[in-house]
């Protein structure tokens, strides 16, 4: 019997299997209830007492070895399966990449352009008071922009007259100019991106919520030429090196002189098309030299300092850049629209 056990030990240790069927045969042959090792345990009952210890130990050793071998073969087979299961030629699962919203893309690009020439970024509250949105910006008390038609009021002291303490949703980011001038000393060079609110019917060209970016530069000897060159630089960075600009006289209470800026139409290169209504030009922003009244209202000496300001709609800039003709698309978040901006950053 000892010989039989030694032979089986040898046999078990030298066995190898190629697949799970062979592994099962191994188990049946050696480890099952009707297997060879069970048979030996059966025979063990008849072994004379004097040999029981030696044979018993050997027999246990054989059982352990067979079990060990079985487990070893099993893990070997599993590892093999894992290796062969991987199909390297299979196409990868598509990654569903998100994209930034076009308004964020253009806002970031504007911030990038202006910070390159020394502008900082500042922000102010969306819920503002009349003082910062209108009064300190030189709006006359009866100015139509303060009207309920345009402004969402949160609390109003009197329905007939506007009051610097009235609380409202800012109608433009020019209010941040005031906050910056009140809190900083010149030189000031800052842009203020943010959301603005106007009580307007929603259409392809107007929305009650939109985004603006405001620019402000205050120092000694800041001139209209500085304004023009800054805006030319910006227009060429955003719309391309060939872009031309033109400044048309305009009116804003907080700037004097004031202007509106057009950029040459990107679609037709200035020749005239549907987008530019055959003028070759597209209006992009309002700007001007900061009115001395505004400087004084913010405690800046208007004899010593001058400055320029500009403000533009980010939706408008994005429309011109991407040729989008309906403002509502920016707010509907239709994936068919948003997906098209995946390649932008
Ligand atoms: N705040 C103006 C608006 O909402 C835009 C604007 C015009 C801003 C001229 C300026 C400026 O700073 O100088 O229509």
Short mmCIF file of C-alpha atoms and ligand atoms in Angstrom, two decimals:
data_model
loop_
_atom_site.label_atom_id
_atom_site.label_comp_id
_atom_site.label_asym_id
_atom_site.label_seq_id
_atom_site.Cartn_x
_atom_site.Cartn_y
_atom_site.Cartn_z
CA UNK A 1 0.00 0.00 0.00
CA UNK A 2 2.87 2.30 0.78
CA UNK A 3 4.18 1.70 -2.72
CA UNK A 4 0.78 2.52 -4.20
CA UNK A 5 0.66 5.81 -2.29
CA UNK A 6 4.18 6.76 -3.39
CA UNK A 7 3.30 5.98 -7.02
CA UNK A 8 0.16 8.11 -6.84
CA UNK A 9 2.08 11.01 -5.25
CA UNK A 10 4.43 10.90 -8.21
CA UNK A 11 1.59 10.66 -10.69
CA UNK A 12 -0.37 13.56 -9.19
CA UNK A 13 2.60 15.88 -9.12
CA UNK A 14 3.41 15.29 -12.79
CA UNK A 15 -0.08 15.80 -14.16
CA UNK A 16 -1.00 18.80 -16.28
CA UNK A 17 -4.35 19.72 -17.85
CA UNK A 18 -5.27 21.68 -20.96
CA UNK A 19 -8.87 22.59 -20.24
CA UNK A 20 -11.64 22.40 -17.66
CA UNK A 21 -12.80 18.95 -18.90
CA UNK A 22 -9.38 17.48 -18.15
CA UNK A 23 -9.40 19.22 -14.78
CA UNK A 24 -12.75 17.59 -13.99
CA UNK A 25 -11.36 14.19 -14.99
CA UNK A 26 -8.45 14.80 -12.60
CA UNK A 27 -10.89 15.58 -9.80
CA UNK A 28 -13.01 12.53 -10.51
CA UNK A 29 -10.03 10.22 -10.72
CA UNK A 30 -8.28 11.29 -7.54
CA UNK A 31 -10.50 13.46 -5.34
CA UNK A 32 -14.10 12.34 -5.76
CA UNK A 33 -15.88 9.97 -3.39
CA UNK A 34 -15.28 7.10 -5.79
CA UNK A 35 -11.78 8.26 -6.64
CA UNK A 36 -8.46 6.51 -6.03
CA UNK A 37 -7.65 8.38 -2.81
CA UNK A 38 -11.05 7.54 -1.27
CA UNK A 39 -10.40 3.89 -2.17
CA UNK A 40 -7.11 4.02 -0.33
CA UNK A 41 -8.81 5.48 2.75
CA UNK A 42 -11.23 2.53 2.54
CA UNK A 43 -8.28 0.08 2.38
CA UNK A 44 -6.63 1.94 5.27
CA UNK A 45 -9.20 0.40 7.65
CA UNK A 46 -7.55 -3.02 7.15
CA UNK A 47 -3.98 -1.82 7.70
CA UNK A 48 -2.44 -3.48 10.78
CA UNK A 49 -2.09 -1.19 13.82
CA UNK A 50 1.70 -1.13 13.69
CA UNK A 51 1.70 0.45 10.20
CA UNK A 52 -1.26 2.79 10.70
CA UNK A 53 0.84 5.78 11.74
CA UNK A 54 3.27 5.70 8.83
CA UNK A 55 0.70 4.88 6.18
CA UNK A 56 -1.83 7.32 7.65
CA UNK A 57 0.65 10.20 7.40
CA UNK A 58 1.56 9.30 3.81
CA UNK A 59 -2.07 8.97 2.87
CA UNK A 60 -2.90 12.39 4.30
CA UNK A 61 0.08 13.84 2.46
CA UNK A 62 -1.24 12.37 -0.79
CA UNK A 63 -4.70 13.87 -0.22
CA UNK A 64 -3.23 17.32 0.55
CA UNK A 65 -0.97 17.20 -2.50
CA UNK A 66 -3.84 16.20 -4.78
CA UNK A 67 -5.99 19.04 -3.45
CA UNK A 68 -3.18 21.51 -3.80
CA UNK A 69 -2.50 20.34 -7.31
CA UNK A 70 -6.18 20.63 -8.18
CA UNK A 71 -6.34 24.24 -6.98
CA UNK A 72 -3.13 25.09 -8.75
CA UNK A 73 -4.38 23.67 -12.05
CA UNK A 74 -7.67 25.52 -11.60
CA UNK A 75 -6.06 28.96 -11.13
CA UNK A 76 -3.72 28.27 -14.02
CA UNK A 77 -6.69 27.58 -16.25
CA UNK A 78 -8.50 30.74 -15.06
CA UNK A 79 -5.49 32.91 -15.78
CA UNK A 80 -5.24 31.38 -19.20
CA UNK A 81 -8.94 32.09 -19.83
CA UNK A 82 -8.56 35.72 -18.82
CA UNK A 83 -5.65 36.15 -21.15
CA UNK A 84 -7.36 34.62 -24.13
CA UNK A 85 -10.69 36.38 -23.42
CA UNK A 86 -9.33 39.81 -24.30
CA UNK A 87 -9.93 40.72 -27.89
CA UNK A 88 -7.52 43.50 -28.67
CA UNK A 89 -9.00 44.09 -32.08
CA UNK A 90 -12.44 44.93 -30.69
CA UNK A 91 -13.37 48.63 -31.09
CA UNK A 92 -13.27 50.53 -27.79
CA UNK A 93 -16.50 51.62 -26.10
CA UNK A 94 -17.26 55.16 -27.25
CA UNK A 95 -16.55 57.75 -24.57
CA UNK A 96 -19.39 60.22 -24.33
CA UNK A 97 -17.43 63.44 -23.98
CA UNK A 98 -19.24 66.53 -22.78
CA UNK A 99 -18.63 69.97 -24.20
CA UNK A 100 -18.55 73.44 -22.77
CA UNK A 101 -21.48 75.71 -23.46
CA UNK A 102 -20.70 78.15 -26.31
CA UNK A 103 -21.31 81.09 -23.95
CA UNK A 104 -18.67 79.70 -21.57
CA UNK A 105 -16.30 79.12 -24.47
CA UNK A 106 -16.59 82.69 -25.71
CA UNK A 107 -16.51 84.16 -22.18
CA UNK A 108 -13.30 82.25 -21.43
CA UNK A 109 -11.84 83.36 -24.72
CA UNK A 110 -12.69 87.01 -23.98
CA UNK A 111 -11.14 86.72 -20.52
CA UNK A 112 -8.08 85.16 -22.09
CA UNK A 113 -7.73 87.94 -24.67
CA UNK A 114 -8.05 90.79 -22.17
CA UNK A 115 -5.93 89.25 -19.42
CA UNK A 116 -3.11 88.93 -21.97
CA UNK A 117 -2.99 92.73 -22.15
CA UNK A 118 -3.09 93.35 -18.43
CA UNK A 119 -6.79 93.35 -17.54
CA UNK A 120 -7.91 91.66 -14.33
CA UNK A 121 -11.29 89.97 -13.84
CA UNK A 122 -13.77 91.40 -11.34
CA UNK A 123 -17.29 90.45 -10.46
CA UNK A 124 -20.26 92.11 -8.80
CA UNK A 125 -23.69 91.04 -7.54
CA UNK A 126 -26.60 90.21 -9.86
CA UNK A 127 -29.04 91.66 -7.34
CA UNK A 128 -28.04 95.31 -7.24
CA UNK A 129 -29.32 98.68 -6.15
CA UNK A 130 -30.36 101.55 -8.38
CA UNK A 131 -27.33 103.53 -7.20
CA UNK A 132 -24.79 101.16 -8.81
CA UNK A 133 -26.83 100.32 -11.90
CA UNK A 134 -28.09 103.81 -12.75
CA UNK A 135 -27.48 106.77 -10.46
CA UNK A 136 -23.69 106.66 -10.19
CA UNK A 137 -23.52 105.94 -13.92
CA UNK A 138 -25.01 109.35 -14.61
CA UNK A 139 -28.50 108.20 -15.57
CA UNK A 140 -30.92 111.10 -15.10
CA UNK A 141 -33.71 110.29 -12.59
CA UNK A 142 -36.29 110.07 -15.34
CA UNK A 143 -34.10 108.08 -17.75
CA UNK A 144 -36.26 105.52 -19.62
CA UNK A 145 -33.80 102.65 -18.92
CA UNK A 146 -34.89 102.71 -15.28
CA UNK A 147 -38.45 102.08 -16.35
CA UNK A 148 -40.37 99.01 -15.20
CA UNK A 149 -40.55 98.06 -18.89
CA UNK A 150 -36.87 97.23 -18.82
CA UNK A 151 -35.87 96.60 -15.25
CA UNK A 152 -36.91 93.77 -12.96
CA UNK A 153 -37.40 95.48 -9.62
CA UNK A 154 -37.20 93.47 -6.41
CA UNK A 155 -38.21 96.30 -4.10
CA UNK A 156 -39.05 99.86 -5.01
CA UNK A 157 -39.52 102.68 -2.59
CA UNK A 158 -41.95 104.59 -4.78
CA UNK A 159 -43.68 103.52 -7.98
CA UNK A 160 -43.51 107.05 -9.43
CA UNK A 161 -39.85 107.90 -8.82
CA UNK A 162 -36.78 105.79 -8.87
CA UNK A 163 -34.56 105.91 -5.80
CA UNK A 164 -30.86 105.00 -5.38
CA UNK A 165 -31.93 102.51 -2.73
CA UNK A 166 -34.30 100.55 -4.96
CA UNK A 167 -33.27 96.90 -5.28
CA UNK A 168 -33.29 95.35 -8.73
CA UNK A 169 -31.70 92.80 -11.04
CA UNK A 170 -28.83 94.51 -12.82
CA UNK A 171 -29.63 95.36 -16.43
CA UNK A 172 -25.98 95.64 -17.41
CA UNK A 173 -22.54 94.75 -16.03
CA UNK A 174 -21.57 98.45 -16.03
CA UNK A 175 -22.61 98.34 -12.36
CA UNK A 176 -19.40 96.43 -11.63
CA UNK A 177 -17.43 99.45 -12.96
CA UNK A 178 -18.87 101.50 -10.14
CA UNK A 179 -18.04 98.90 -7.50
CA UNK A 180 -14.46 98.58 -8.77
CA UNK A 181 -13.91 102.36 -8.86
CA UNK A 182 -15.32 102.70 -5.35
CA UNK A 183 -12.96 100.04 -4.03
CA UNK A 184 -9.74 100.50 -6.00
CA UNK A 185 -7.45 103.35 -6.84
CA UNK A 186 -6.25 103.98 -10.43
CA UNK A 187 -4.61 102.57 -12.41
CA UNK A 188 -7.56 100.26 -12.95
CA UNK A 189 -7.71 97.81 -15.80
CA UNK A 190 -10.47 95.27 -15.41
CA UNK A 191 -13.14 93.24 -17.19
CA UNK A 192 -16.35 92.04 -15.57
CA UNK A 193 -18.23 89.15 -17.13
CA UNK A 194 -21.65 88.25 -15.78
CA UNK A 195 -25.37 87.68 -16.14
CA UNK A 196 -27.77 90.55 -16.71
CA UNK A 197 -31.57 90.75 -16.71
CA UNK A 198 -34.06 92.77 -18.71
CA UNK A 199 -37.81 92.61 -18.85
CA UNK A 200 -38.02 91.76 -22.55
CA UNK A 201 -40.18 89.39 -24.55
CA UNK A 202 -38.15 86.35 -25.61
CA UNK A 203 -37.45 86.20 -29.35
CA UNK A 204 -34.65 85.25 -31.74
CA UNK A 205 -32.95 88.57 -30.96
CA UNK A 206 -33.81 89.25 -27.32
CA UNK A 207 -33.92 87.37 -24.03
CA UNK A 208 -34.72 88.34 -20.48
CA UNK A 209 -31.46 86.81 -19.20
CA UNK A 210 -28.21 87.19 -21.07
CA UNK A 211 -24.51 87.73 -20.47
CA UNK A 212 -22.30 90.76 -20.84
CA UNK A 213 -18.69 91.57 -20.38
CA UNK A 214 -17.72 95.04 -19.24
CA UNK A 215 -14.29 96.61 -19.65
CA UNK A 216 -12.82 99.53 -17.72
CA UNK A 217 -9.46 101.25 -17.94
CA UNK A 218 -8.67 104.25 -15.73
CA UNK A 219 -5.29 105.94 -15.47
CA UNK A 220 -3.59 109.25 -16.19
CA UNK A 221 -3.63 110.20 -19.89
CA UNK A 222 -5.86 107.40 -21.14
CA UNK A 223 -7.09 108.50 -24.55
CA UNK A 224 -9.65 107.60 -27.18
CA UNK A 225 -6.78 106.21 -29.26
CA UNK A 226 -6.05 103.73 -26.44
CA UNK A 227 -9.68 102.65 -26.53
CA UNK A 228 -9.61 102.15 -30.27
CA UNK A 229 -6.37 100.15 -30.29
CA UNK A 230 -7.53 97.96 -27.41
CA UNK A 231 -10.77 97.18 -29.22
CA UNK A 232 -8.99 96.55 -32.51
CA UNK A 233 -6.67 94.09 -30.77
CA UNK A 234 -9.65 92.35 -29.17
CA UNK A 235 -11.63 92.13 -32.44
CA UNK A 236 -8.69 90.62 -34.32
CA UNK A 237 -8.00 88.09 -31.58
CA UNK A 238 -11.63 86.97 -31.44
CA UNK A 239 -12.64 87.12 -35.09
CA UNK A 240 -9.36 86.80 -36.98
CA UNK A 241 -6.42 88.89 -38.13
CA UNK A 242 -8.23 90.35 -41.14
CA UNK A 243 -11.04 91.85 -39.07
CA UNK A 244 -11.68 95.58 -39.46
CA UNK A 245 -13.51 97.76 -36.94
CA UNK A 246 -15.41 101.00 -37.17
CA UNK A 247 -16.64 103.28 -34.39
CA UNK A 248 -19.94 105.11 -34.87
CA UNK A 249 -20.90 108.03 -32.61
CA UNK A 250 -23.55 107.03 -30.10
CA UNK A 251 -24.93 107.97 -26.71
CA UNK A 252 -24.61 106.39 -23.26
CA UNK A 253 -25.10 108.44 -20.08
CA UNK A 254 -21.86 107.12 -18.54
CA UNK A 255 -19.47 107.87 -21.43
CA UNK A 256 -18.57 111.02 -23.33
CA UNK A 257 -17.87 110.74 -26.17
CA UNK A 258 -19.69 107.45 -26.73
CA UNK A 259 -19.52 105.08 -29.66
CA UNK A 260 -20.79 101.79 -30.97
CA UNK A 261 -18.33 99.46 -32.59
CA UNK A 262 -18.95 97.34 -35.66
CA UNK A 263 -16.70 94.55 -36.92
CA UNK A 264 -16.40 93.63 -40.57
CA UNK A 265 -18.71 90.72 -41.40
CA UNK A 266 -16.84 87.44 -41.15
CA UNK A 267 -19.30 85.59 -43.35
CA UNK A 268 -18.96 87.73 -46.48
CA UNK A 269 -15.64 89.41 -45.65
CA UNK A 270 -17.34 92.84 -45.74
CA UNK A 271 -18.89 92.47 -49.21
CA UNK A 272 -22.46 92.30 -47.89
CA UNK A 273 -24.69 89.30 -47.16
CA UNK A 274 -27.89 88.31 -45.34
CA UNK A 275 -26.17 88.14 -41.96
CA UNK A 276 -24.85 91.72 -42.10
CA UNK A 277 -27.98 92.89 -43.94
CA UNK A 278 -25.78 93.80 -46.91
CA UNK A 279 -23.87 96.46 -44.97
CA UNK A 280 -20.64 94.46 -44.53
CA UNK A 281 -20.65 95.39 -40.82
CA UNK A 282 -21.95 93.79 -37.62
CA UNK A 283 -22.56 95.71 -34.41
CA UNK A 284 -20.70 94.21 -31.46
CA UNK A 285 -20.37 96.62 -28.55
CA UNK A 286 -20.86 100.02 -26.93
CA UNK A 287 -17.96 102.04 -25.61
CA UNK A 288 -16.64 105.49 -24.80
CA UNK A 289 -14.56 107.68 -22.51
CA UNK A 290 -15.77 107.42 -18.92
CA UNK A 291 -17.90 110.50 -18.15
CA UNK A 292 -16.26 112.85 -15.57
CA UNK A 293 -19.52 112.71 -13.56
CA UNK A 294 -19.07 108.95 -13.18
CA UNK A 295 -15.46 109.32 -12.01
CA UNK A 296 -16.44 111.98 -9.49
CA UNK A 297 -19.40 109.93 -8.23
CA UNK A 298 -16.92 107.17 -7.45
CA UNK A 299 -14.41 109.53 -5.79
CA UNK A 300 -11.88 109.54 -8.61
CA UNK A 301 -10.34 112.90 -9.50
CA UNK A 302 -11.56 113.58 -13.05
CA UNK A 303 -8.91 116.31 -13.51
CA UNK A 304 -6.13 113.84 -12.94
CA UNK A 305 -7.58 110.67 -14.39
CA UNK A 306 -9.34 109.70 -17.59
CA UNK A 307 -10.50 106.32 -18.76
CA UNK A 308 -12.43 104.28 -21.25
CA UNK A 309 -15.14 101.69 -20.86
CA UNK A 310 -16.84 99.22 -23.13
CA UNK A 311 -19.57 96.64 -22.80
CA UNK A 312 -20.70 93.80 -25.01
CA UNK A 313 -23.19 90.96 -25.03
CA UNK A 314 -21.48 87.58 -24.88
CA UNK A 315 -24.37 85.91 -26.73
CA UNK A 316 -23.98 88.53 -29.43
CA UNK A 317 -20.22 87.92 -29.72
CA UNK A 318 -20.86 84.16 -29.84
CA UNK A 319 -23.54 84.60 -32.50
CA UNK A 320 -21.12 86.52 -34.68
CA UNK A 321 -18.29 84.09 -34.06
CA UNK A 322 -20.27 80.92 -34.74
CA UNK A 323 -22.93 82.25 -37.13
CA UNK A 324 -25.81 81.37 -34.78
CA UNK A 325 -28.93 83.30 -35.76
CA UNK A 326 -31.31 82.60 -32.85
CA UNK A 327 -30.54 83.68 -29.30
CA UNK A 328 -32.95 81.12 -27.84
CA UNK A 329 -30.65 78.26 -28.87
CA UNK A 330 -28.26 79.30 -26.10
CA UNK A 331 -30.86 78.69 -23.43
CA UNK A 332 -32.64 75.57 -24.62
CA UNK A 333 -29.66 73.26 -24.06
CA UNK A 334 -30.61 71.05 -26.99
CA UNK A 335 -27.81 68.50 -27.30
CA UNK A 336 -27.92 68.71 -31.09
CA UNK A 337 -26.86 72.35 -30.72
CA UNK A 338 -24.39 71.90 -27.85
CA UNK A 339 -22.71 68.87 -29.46
CA UNK A 340 -21.43 71.10 -32.23
CA UNK A 341 -19.07 72.87 -29.84
CA UNK A 342 -17.19 69.73 -28.82
CA UNK A 343 -14.08 70.62 -30.73
CA UNK A 344 -13.87 74.10 -29.17
CA UNK A 345 -12.14 74.28 -25.82
N1 LIG B 1 -24.02 99.01 -20.52
C1 LIG B 1 -24.31 99.15 -21.93
C2 LIG B 1 -25.48 98.28 -22.28
O1 LIG B 1 -25.85 97.43 -21.54
C3 LIG B 1 -23.11 98.76 -22.74
C4 LIG B 1 -22.00 99.72 -22.61
C5 LIG B 1 -21.92 100.80 -23.47
C6 LIG B 1 -21.06 99.60 -21.64
C7 LIG B 1 -20.91 101.72 -23.39
C8 LIG B 1 -20.02 100.51 -21.52
C9 LIG B 1 -19.96 101.57 -22.42
O2 LIG B 1 -19.09 100.41 -20.60
O3 LIG B 1 -18.94 102.44 -22.31
O4 LIG B 1 -26.03 98.44 -23.35
#
